[in-house]
PDB file of N, CA and C in Angstrom:
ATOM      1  N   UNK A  11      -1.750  13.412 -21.055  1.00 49.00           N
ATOM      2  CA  UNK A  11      -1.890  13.770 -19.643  1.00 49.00           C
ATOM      3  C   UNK A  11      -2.671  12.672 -18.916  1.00 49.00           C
ATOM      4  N   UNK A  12      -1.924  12.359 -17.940  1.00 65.00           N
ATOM      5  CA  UNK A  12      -3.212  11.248 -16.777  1.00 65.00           C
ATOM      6  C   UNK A  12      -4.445  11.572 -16.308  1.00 65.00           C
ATOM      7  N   UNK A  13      -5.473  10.935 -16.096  1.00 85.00           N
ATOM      8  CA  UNK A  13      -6.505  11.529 -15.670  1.00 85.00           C
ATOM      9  C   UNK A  13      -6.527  11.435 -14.201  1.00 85.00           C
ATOM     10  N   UNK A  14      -7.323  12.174 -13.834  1.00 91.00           N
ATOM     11  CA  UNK A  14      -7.452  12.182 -12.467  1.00 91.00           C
ATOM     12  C   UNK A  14      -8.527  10.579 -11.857  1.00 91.00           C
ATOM     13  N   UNK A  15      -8.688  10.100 -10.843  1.00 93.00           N
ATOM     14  CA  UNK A  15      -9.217   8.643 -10.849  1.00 93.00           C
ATOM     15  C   UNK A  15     -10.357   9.043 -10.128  1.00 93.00           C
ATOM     16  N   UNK A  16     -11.763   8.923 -10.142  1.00 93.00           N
ATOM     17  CA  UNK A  16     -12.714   9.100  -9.576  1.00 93.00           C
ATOM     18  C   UNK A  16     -12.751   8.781  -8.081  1.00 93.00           C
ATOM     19  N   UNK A  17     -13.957   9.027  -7.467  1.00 94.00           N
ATOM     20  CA  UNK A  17     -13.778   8.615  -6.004  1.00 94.00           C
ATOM     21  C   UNK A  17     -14.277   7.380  -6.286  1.00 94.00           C
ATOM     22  N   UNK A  18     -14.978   6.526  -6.911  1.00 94.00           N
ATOM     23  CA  UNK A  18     -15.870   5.456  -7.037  1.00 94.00           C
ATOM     24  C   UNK A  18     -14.487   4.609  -7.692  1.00 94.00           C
ATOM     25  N   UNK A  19     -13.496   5.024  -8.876  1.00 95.00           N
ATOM     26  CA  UNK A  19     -12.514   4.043  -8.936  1.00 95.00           C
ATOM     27  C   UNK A  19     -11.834   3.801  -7.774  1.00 95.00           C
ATOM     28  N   UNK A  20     -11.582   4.655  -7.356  1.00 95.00           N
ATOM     29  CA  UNK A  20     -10.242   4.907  -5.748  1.00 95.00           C
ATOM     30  C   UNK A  20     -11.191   3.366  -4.991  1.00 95.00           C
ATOM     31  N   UNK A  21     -12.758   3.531  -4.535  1.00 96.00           N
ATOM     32  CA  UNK A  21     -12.891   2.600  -3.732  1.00 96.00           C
ATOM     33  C   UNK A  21     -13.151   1.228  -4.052  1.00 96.00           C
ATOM     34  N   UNK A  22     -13.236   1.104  -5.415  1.00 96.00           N
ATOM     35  CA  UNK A  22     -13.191  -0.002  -6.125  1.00 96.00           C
ATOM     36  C   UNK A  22     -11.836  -0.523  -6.029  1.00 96.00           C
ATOM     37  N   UNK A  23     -10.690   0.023  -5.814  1.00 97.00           N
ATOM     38  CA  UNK A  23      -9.571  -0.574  -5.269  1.00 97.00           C
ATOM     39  C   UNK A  23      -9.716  -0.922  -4.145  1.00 97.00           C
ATOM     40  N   UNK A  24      -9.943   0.353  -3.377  1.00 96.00           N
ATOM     41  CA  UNK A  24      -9.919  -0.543  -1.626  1.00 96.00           C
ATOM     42  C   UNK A  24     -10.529  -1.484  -1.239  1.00 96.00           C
ATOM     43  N   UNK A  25     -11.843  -1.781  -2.153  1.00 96.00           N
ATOM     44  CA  UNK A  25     -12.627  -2.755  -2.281  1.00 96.00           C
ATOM     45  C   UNK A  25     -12.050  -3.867  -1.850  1.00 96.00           C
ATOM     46  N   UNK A  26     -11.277  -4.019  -3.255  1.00 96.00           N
ATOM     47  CA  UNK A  26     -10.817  -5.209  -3.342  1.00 96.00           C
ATOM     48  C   UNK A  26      -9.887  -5.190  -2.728  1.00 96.00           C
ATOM     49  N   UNK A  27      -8.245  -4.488  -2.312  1.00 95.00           N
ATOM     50  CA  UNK A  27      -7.716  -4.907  -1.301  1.00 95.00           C
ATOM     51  C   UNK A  27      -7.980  -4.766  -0.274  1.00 95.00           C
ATOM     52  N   UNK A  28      -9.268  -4.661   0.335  1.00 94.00           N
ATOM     53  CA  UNK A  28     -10.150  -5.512   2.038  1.00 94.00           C
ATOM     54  C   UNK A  28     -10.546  -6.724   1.391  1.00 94.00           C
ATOM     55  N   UNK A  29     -10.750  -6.865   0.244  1.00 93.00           N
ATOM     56  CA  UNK A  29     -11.288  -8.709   0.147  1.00 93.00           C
ATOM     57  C   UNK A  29      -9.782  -9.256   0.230  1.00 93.00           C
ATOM     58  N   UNK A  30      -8.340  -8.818   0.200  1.00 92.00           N
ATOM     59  CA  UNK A  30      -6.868  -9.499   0.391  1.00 92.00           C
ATOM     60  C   UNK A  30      -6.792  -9.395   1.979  1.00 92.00           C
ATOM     61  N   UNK A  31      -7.757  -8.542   2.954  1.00 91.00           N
ATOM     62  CA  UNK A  31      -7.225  -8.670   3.854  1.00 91.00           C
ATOM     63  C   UNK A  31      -5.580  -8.119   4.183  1.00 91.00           C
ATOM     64  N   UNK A  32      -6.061  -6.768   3.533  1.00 90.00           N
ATOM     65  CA  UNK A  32      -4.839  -5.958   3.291  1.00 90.00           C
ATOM     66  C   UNK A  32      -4.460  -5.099   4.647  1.00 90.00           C
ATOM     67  N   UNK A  33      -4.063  -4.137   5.439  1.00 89.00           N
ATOM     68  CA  UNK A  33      -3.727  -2.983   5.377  1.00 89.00           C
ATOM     69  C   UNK A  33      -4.527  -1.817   5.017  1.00 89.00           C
ATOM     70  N   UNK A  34      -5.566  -1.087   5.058  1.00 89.00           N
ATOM     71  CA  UNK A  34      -5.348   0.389   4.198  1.00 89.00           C
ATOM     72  C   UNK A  34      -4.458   0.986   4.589  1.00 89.00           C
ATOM     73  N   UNK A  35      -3.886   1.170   5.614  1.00 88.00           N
ATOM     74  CA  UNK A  35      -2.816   1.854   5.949  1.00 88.00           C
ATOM     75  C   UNK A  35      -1.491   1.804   4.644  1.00 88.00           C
ATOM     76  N   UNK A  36      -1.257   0.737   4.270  1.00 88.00           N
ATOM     77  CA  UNK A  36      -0.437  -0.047   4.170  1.00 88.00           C
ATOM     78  C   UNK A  36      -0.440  -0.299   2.617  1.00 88.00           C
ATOM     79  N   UNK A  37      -1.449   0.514   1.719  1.00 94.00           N
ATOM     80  CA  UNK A  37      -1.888   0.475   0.356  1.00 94.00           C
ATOM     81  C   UNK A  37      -1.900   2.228   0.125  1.00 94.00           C
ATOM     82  N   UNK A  38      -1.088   2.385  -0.880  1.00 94.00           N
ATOM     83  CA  UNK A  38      -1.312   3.710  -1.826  1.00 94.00           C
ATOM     84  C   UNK A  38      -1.800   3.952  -2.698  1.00 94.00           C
ATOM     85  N   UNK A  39      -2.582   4.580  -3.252  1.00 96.00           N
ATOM     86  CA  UNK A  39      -3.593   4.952  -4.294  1.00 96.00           C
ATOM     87  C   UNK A  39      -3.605   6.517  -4.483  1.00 96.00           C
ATOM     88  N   UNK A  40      -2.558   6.450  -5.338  1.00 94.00           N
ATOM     89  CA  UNK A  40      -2.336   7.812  -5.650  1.00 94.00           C
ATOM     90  C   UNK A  40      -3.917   8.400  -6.692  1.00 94.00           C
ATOM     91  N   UNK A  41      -4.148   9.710  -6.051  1.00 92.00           N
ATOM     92  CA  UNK A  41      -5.266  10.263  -6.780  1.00 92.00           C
ATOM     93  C   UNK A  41      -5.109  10.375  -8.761  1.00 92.00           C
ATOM     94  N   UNK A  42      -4.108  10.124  -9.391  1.00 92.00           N
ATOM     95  CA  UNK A  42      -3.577  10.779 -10.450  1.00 92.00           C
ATOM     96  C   UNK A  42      -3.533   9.023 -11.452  1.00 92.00           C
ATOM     97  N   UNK A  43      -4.161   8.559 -12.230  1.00 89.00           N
ATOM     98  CA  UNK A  43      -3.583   7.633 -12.884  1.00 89.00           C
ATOM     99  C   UNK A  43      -2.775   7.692 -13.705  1.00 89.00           C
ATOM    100  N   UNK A  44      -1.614   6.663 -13.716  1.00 89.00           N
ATOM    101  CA  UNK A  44      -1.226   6.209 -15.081  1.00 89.00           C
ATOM    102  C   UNK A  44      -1.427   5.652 -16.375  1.00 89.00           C
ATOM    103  N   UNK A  45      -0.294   5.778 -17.198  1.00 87.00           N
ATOM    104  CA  UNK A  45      -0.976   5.499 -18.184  1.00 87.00           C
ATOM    105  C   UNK A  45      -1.066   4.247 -18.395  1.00 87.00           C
ATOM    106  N   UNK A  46      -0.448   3.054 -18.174  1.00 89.00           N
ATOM    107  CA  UNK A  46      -0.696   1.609 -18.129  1.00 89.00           C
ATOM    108  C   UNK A  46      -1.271   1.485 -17.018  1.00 89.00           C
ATOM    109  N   UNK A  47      -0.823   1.740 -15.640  1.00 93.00           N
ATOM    110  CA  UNK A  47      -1.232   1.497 -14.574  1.00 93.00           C
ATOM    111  C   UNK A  47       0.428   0.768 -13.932  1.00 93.00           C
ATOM    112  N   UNK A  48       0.346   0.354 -12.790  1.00 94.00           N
ATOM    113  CA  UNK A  48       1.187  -0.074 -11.653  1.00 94.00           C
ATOM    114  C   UNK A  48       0.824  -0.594 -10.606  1.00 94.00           C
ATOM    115  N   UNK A  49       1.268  -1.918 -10.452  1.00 96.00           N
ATOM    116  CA  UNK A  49       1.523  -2.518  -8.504  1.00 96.00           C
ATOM    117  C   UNK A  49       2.484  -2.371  -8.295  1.00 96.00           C
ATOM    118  N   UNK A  50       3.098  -2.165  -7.368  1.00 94.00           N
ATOM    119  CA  UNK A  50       4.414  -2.593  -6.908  1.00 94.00           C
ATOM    120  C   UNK A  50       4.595  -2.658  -5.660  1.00 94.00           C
ATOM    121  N   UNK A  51       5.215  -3.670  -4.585  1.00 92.00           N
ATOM    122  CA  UNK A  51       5.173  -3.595  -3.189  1.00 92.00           C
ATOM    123  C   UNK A  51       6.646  -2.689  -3.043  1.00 92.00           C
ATOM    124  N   UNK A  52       6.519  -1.488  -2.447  1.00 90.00           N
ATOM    125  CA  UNK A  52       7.488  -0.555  -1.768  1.00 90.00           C
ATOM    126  C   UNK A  52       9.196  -1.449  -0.894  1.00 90.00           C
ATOM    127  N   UNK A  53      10.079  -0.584  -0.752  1.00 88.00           N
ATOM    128  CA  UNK A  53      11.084  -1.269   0.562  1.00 88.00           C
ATOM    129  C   UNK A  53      10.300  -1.419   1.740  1.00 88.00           C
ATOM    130  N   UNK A  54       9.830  -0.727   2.244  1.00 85.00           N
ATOM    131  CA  UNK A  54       8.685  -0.957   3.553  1.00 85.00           C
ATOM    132  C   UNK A  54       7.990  -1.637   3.630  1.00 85.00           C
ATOM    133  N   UNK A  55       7.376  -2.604   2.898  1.00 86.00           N
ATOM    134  CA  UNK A  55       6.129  -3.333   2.535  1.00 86.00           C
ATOM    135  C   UNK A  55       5.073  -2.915   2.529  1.00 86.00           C
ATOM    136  N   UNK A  56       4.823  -1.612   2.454  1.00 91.00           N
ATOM    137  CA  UNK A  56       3.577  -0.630   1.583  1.00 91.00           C
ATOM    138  C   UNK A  56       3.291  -1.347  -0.200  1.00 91.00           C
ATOM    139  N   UNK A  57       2.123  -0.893  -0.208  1.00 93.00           N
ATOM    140  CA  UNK A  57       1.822  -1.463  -1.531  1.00 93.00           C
ATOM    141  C   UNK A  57       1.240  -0.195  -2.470  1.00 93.00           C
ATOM    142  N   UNK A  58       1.963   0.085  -3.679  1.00 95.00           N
ATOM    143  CA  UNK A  58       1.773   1.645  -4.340  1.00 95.00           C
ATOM    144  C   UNK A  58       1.311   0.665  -5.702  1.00 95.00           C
ATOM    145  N   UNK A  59      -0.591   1.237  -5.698  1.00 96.00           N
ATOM    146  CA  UNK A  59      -1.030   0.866  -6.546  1.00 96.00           C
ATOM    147  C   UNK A  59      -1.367   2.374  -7.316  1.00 96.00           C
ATOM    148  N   UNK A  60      -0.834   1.704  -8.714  1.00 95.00           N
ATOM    149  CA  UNK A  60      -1.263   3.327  -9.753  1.00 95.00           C
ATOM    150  C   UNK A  60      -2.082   2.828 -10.440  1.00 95.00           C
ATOM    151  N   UNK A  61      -3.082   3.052 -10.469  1.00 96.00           N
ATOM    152  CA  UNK A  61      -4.471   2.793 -11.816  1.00 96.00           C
ATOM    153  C   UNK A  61      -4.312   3.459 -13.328  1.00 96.00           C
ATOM    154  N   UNK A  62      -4.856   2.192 -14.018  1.00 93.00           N
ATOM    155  CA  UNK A  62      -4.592   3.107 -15.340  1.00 93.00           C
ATOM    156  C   UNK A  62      -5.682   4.147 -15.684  1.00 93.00           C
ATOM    157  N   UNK A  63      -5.558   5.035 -16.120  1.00 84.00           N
ATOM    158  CA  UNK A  63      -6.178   6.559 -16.066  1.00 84.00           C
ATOM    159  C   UNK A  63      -7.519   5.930 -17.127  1.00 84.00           C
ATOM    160  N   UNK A  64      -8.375   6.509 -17.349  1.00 81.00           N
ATOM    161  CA  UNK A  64      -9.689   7.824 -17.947  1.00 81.00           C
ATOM    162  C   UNK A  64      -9.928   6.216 -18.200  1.00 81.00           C
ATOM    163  N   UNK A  65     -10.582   5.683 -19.755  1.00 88.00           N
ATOM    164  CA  UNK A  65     -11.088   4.826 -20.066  1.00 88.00           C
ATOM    165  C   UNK A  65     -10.503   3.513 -20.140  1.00 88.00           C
ATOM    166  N   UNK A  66      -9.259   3.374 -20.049  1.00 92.00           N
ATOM    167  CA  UNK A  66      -7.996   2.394 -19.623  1.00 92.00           C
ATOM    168  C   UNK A  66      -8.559   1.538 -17.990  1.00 92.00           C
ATOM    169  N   UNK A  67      -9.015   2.141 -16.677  1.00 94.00           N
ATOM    170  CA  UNK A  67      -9.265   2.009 -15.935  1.00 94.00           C
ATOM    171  C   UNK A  67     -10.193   0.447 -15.576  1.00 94.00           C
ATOM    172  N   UNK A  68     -10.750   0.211 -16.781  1.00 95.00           N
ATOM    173  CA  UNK A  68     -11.697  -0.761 -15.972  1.00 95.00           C
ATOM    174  C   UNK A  68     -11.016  -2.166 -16.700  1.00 95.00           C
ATOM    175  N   UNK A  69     -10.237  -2.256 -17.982  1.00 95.00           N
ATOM    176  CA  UNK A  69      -9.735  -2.966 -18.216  1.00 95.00           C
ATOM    177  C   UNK A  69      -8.233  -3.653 -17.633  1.00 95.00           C
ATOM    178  N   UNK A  70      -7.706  -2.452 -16.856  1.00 95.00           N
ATOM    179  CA  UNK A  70      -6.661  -2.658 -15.871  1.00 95.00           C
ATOM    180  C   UNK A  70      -7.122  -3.412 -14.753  1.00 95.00           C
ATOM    181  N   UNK A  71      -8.411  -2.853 -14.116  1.00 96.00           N
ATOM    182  CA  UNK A  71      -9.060  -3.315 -13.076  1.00 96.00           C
ATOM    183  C   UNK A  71      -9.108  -4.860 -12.504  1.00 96.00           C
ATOM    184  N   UNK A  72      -9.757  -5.712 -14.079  1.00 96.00           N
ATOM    185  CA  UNK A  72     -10.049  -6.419 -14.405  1.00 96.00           C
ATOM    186  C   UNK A  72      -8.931  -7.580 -13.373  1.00 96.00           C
ATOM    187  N   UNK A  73      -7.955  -7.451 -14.228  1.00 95.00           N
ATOM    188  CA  UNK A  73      -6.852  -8.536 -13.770  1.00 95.00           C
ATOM    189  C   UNK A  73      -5.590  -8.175 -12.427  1.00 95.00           C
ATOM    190  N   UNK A  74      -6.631  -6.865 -11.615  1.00 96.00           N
ATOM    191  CA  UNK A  74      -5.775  -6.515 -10.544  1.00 96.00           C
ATOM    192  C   UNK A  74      -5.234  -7.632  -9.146  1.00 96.00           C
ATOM    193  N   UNK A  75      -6.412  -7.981  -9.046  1.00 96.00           N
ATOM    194  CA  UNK A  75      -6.288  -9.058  -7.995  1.00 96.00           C
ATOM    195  C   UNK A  75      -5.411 -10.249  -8.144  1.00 96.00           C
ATOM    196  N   UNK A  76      -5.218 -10.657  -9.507  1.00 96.00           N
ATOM    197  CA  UNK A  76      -4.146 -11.728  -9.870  1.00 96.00           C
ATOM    198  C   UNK A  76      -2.891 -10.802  -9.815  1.00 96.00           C
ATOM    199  N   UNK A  77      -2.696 -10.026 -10.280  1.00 96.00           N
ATOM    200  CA  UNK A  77      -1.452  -9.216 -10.110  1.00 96.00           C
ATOM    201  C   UNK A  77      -1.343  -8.889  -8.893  1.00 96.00           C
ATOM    202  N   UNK A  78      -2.087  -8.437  -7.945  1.00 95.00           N
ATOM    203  CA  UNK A  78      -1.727  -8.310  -6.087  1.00 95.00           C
ATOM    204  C   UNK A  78      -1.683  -9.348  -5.894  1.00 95.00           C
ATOM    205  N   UNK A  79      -1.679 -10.695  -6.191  1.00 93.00           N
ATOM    206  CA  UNK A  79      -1.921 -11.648  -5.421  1.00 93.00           C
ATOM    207  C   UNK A  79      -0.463 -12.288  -6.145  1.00 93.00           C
ATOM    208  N   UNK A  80       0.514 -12.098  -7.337  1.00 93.00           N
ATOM    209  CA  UNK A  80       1.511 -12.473  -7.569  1.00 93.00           C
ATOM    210  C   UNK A  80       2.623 -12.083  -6.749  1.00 93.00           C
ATOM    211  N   UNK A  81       2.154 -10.706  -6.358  1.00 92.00           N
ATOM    212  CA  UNK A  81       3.344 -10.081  -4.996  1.00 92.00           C
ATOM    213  C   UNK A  81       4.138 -10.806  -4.217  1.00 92.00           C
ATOM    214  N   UNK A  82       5.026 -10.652  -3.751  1.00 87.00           N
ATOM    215  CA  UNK A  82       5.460 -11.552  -2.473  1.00 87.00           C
ATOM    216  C   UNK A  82       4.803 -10.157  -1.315  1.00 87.00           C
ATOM    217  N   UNK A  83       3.821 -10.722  -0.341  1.00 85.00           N
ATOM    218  CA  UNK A  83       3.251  -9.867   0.310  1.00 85.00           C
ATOM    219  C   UNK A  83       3.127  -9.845   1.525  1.00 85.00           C
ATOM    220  N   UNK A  84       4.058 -11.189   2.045  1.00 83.00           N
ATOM    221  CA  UNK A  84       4.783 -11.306   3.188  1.00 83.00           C
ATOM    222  C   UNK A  84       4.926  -9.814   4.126  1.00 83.00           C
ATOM    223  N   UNK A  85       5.407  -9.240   3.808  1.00 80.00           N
ATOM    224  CA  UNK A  85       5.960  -7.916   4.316  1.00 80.00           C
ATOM    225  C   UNK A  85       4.767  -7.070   4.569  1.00 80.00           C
ATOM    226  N   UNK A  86       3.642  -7.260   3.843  1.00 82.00           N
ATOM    227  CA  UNK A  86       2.834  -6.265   4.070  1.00 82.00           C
ATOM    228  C   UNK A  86       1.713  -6.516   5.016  1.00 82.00           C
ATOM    229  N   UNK A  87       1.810  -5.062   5.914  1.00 77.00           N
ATOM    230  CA  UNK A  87       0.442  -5.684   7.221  1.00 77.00           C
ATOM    231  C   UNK A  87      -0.950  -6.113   6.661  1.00 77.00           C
ATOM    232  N   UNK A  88      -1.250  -6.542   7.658  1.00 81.00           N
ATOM    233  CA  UNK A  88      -2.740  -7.617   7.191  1.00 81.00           C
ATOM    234  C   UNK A  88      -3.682  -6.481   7.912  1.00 81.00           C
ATOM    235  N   UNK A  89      -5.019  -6.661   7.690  1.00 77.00           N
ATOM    236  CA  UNK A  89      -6.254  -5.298   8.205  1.00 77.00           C
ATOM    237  C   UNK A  89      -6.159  -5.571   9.633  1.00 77.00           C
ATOM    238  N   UNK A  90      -6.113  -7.154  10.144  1.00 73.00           N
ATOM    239  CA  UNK A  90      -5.922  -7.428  11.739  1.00 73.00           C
ATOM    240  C   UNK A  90      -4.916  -6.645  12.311  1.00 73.00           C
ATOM    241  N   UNK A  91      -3.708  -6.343  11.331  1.00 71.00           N
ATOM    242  CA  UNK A  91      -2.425  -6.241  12.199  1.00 71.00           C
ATOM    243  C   UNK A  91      -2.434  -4.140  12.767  1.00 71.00           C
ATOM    244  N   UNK A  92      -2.037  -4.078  13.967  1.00 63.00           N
ATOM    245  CA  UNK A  92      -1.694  -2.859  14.033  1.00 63.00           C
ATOM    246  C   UNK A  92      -0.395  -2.213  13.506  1.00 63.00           C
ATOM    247  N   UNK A  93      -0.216  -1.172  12.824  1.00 58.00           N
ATOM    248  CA  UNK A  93       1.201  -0.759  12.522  1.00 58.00           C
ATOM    249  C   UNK A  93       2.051  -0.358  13.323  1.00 58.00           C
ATOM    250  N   UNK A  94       1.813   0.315  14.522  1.00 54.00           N
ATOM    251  CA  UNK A  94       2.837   0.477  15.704  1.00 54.00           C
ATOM    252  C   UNK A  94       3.550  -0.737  16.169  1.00 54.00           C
ATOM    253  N   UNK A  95       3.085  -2.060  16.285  1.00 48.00           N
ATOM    254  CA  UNK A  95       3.830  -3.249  16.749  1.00 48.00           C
ATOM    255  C   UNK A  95       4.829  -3.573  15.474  1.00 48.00           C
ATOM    256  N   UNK A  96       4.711  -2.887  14.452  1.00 48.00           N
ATOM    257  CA  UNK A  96       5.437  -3.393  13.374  1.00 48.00           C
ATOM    258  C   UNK A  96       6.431  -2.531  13.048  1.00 48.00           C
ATOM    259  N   UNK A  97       7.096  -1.816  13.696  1.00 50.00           N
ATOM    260  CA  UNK A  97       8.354  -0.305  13.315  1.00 50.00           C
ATOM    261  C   UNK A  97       9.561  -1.087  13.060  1.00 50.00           C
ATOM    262  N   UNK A  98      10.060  -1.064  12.251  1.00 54.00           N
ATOM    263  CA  UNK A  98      11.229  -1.907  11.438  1.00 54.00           C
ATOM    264  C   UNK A  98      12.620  -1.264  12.245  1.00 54.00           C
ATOM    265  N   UNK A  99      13.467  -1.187  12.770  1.00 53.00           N
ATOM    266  CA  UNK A  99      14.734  -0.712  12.471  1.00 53.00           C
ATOM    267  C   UNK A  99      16.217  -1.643  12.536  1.00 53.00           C
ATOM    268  N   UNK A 100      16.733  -1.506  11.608  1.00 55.00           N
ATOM    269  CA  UNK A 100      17.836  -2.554  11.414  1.00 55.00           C
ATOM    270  C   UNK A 100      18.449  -2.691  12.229  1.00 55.00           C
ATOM    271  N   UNK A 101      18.902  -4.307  12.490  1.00 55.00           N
ATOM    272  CA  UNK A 101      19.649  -4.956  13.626  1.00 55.00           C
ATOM    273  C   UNK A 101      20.775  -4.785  13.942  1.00 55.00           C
ATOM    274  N   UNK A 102      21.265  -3.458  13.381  1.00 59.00           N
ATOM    275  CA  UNK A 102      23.121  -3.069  13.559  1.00 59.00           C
ATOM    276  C   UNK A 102      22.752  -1.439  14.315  1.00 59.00           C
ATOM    277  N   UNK A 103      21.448  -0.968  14.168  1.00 56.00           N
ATOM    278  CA  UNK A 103      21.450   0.205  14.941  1.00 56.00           C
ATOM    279  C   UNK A 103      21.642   0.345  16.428  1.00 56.00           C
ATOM    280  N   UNK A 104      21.923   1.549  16.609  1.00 58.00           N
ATOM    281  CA  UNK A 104      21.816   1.653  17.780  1.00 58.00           C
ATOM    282  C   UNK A 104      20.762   1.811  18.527  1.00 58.00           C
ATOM    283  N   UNK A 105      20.990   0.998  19.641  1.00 57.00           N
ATOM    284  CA  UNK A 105      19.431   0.566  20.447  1.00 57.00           C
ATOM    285  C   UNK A 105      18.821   2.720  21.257  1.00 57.00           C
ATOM    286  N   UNK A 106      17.662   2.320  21.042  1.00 56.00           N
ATOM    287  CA  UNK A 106      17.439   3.804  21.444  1.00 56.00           C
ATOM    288  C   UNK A 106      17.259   4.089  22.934  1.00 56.00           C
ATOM    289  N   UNK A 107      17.857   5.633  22.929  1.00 55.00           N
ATOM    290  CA  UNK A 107      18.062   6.026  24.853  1.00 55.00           C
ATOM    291  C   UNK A 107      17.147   6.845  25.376  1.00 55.00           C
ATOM    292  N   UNK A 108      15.716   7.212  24.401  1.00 55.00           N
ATOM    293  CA  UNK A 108      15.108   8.372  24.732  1.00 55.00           C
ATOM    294  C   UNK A 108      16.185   9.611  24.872  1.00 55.00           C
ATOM    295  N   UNK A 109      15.384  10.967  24.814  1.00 54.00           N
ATOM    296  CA  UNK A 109      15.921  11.953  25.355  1.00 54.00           C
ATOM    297  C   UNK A 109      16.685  11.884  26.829  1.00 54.00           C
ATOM    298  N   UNK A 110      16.474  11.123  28.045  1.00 54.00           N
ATOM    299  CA  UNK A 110      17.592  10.918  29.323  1.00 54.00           C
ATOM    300  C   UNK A 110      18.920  11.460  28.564  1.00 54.00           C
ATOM    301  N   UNK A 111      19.342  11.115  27.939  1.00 53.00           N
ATOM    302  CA  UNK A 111      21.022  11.288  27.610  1.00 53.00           C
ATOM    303  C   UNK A 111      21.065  12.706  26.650  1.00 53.00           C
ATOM    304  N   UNK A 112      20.441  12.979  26.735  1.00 52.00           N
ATOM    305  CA  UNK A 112      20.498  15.005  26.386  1.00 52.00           C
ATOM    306  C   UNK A 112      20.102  15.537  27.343  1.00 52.00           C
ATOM    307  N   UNK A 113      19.379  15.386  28.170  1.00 52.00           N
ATOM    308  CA  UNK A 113      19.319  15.918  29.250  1.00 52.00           C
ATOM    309  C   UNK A 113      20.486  16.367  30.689  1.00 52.00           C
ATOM    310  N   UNK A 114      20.508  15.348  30.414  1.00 52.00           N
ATOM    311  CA  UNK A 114      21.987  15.204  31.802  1.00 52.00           C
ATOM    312  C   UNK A 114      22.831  16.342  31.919  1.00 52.00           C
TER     313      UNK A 114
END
């Protein structure tokens, strides 16, 4: 079974991704570790970090920052950036009409 991740591991991540000049928005830290652990940057350019669980944790820790920092992380907002200026929608959609055109 995974362990659950302390509050003191949880900010020992965020820690360190504010020293990347990350996002929190923009970083997941699921409460629940795994059992190796996990980075992976999302389709969105969210970043879903899984920690490795119970006594596993600090040796995962260790070499996190070289592993976030192998990412291509392009995609992901920076702590400067706001996320509202950044709403993605693909260049074949249709451009939006507000509600006006249900109304009528």
């Amino acid at each position: 079974m995974d362990a659950v991740l302390s509050e003191a591991q949880v900010s020992k991540v965020y820690e360190l991704t504010d020293g990347l000049l990350l996002n929190r928005d923009w970083v997941v830290v699921p409460l629940v570790g795994s059992v190796d652990g996990l980075e992976m940057l999302m389709p969105d350019g969210k970043i879903l970090i899984r920690p490795a669980g119970a006594s596993k944790f600090d040796g995962w820790f260790v070499g996190l920052k070289v592993r976030l920092e192998s990412l291509d992380l392009s995609r992901a907002l920076r702590a400067s950036q706001l996320e509202r200026h950044y709403v993605r929608t693909p260049a074949a959609a249709a451009p939006g009409s507000g509600a006006r055109k249900y109304v009528k």
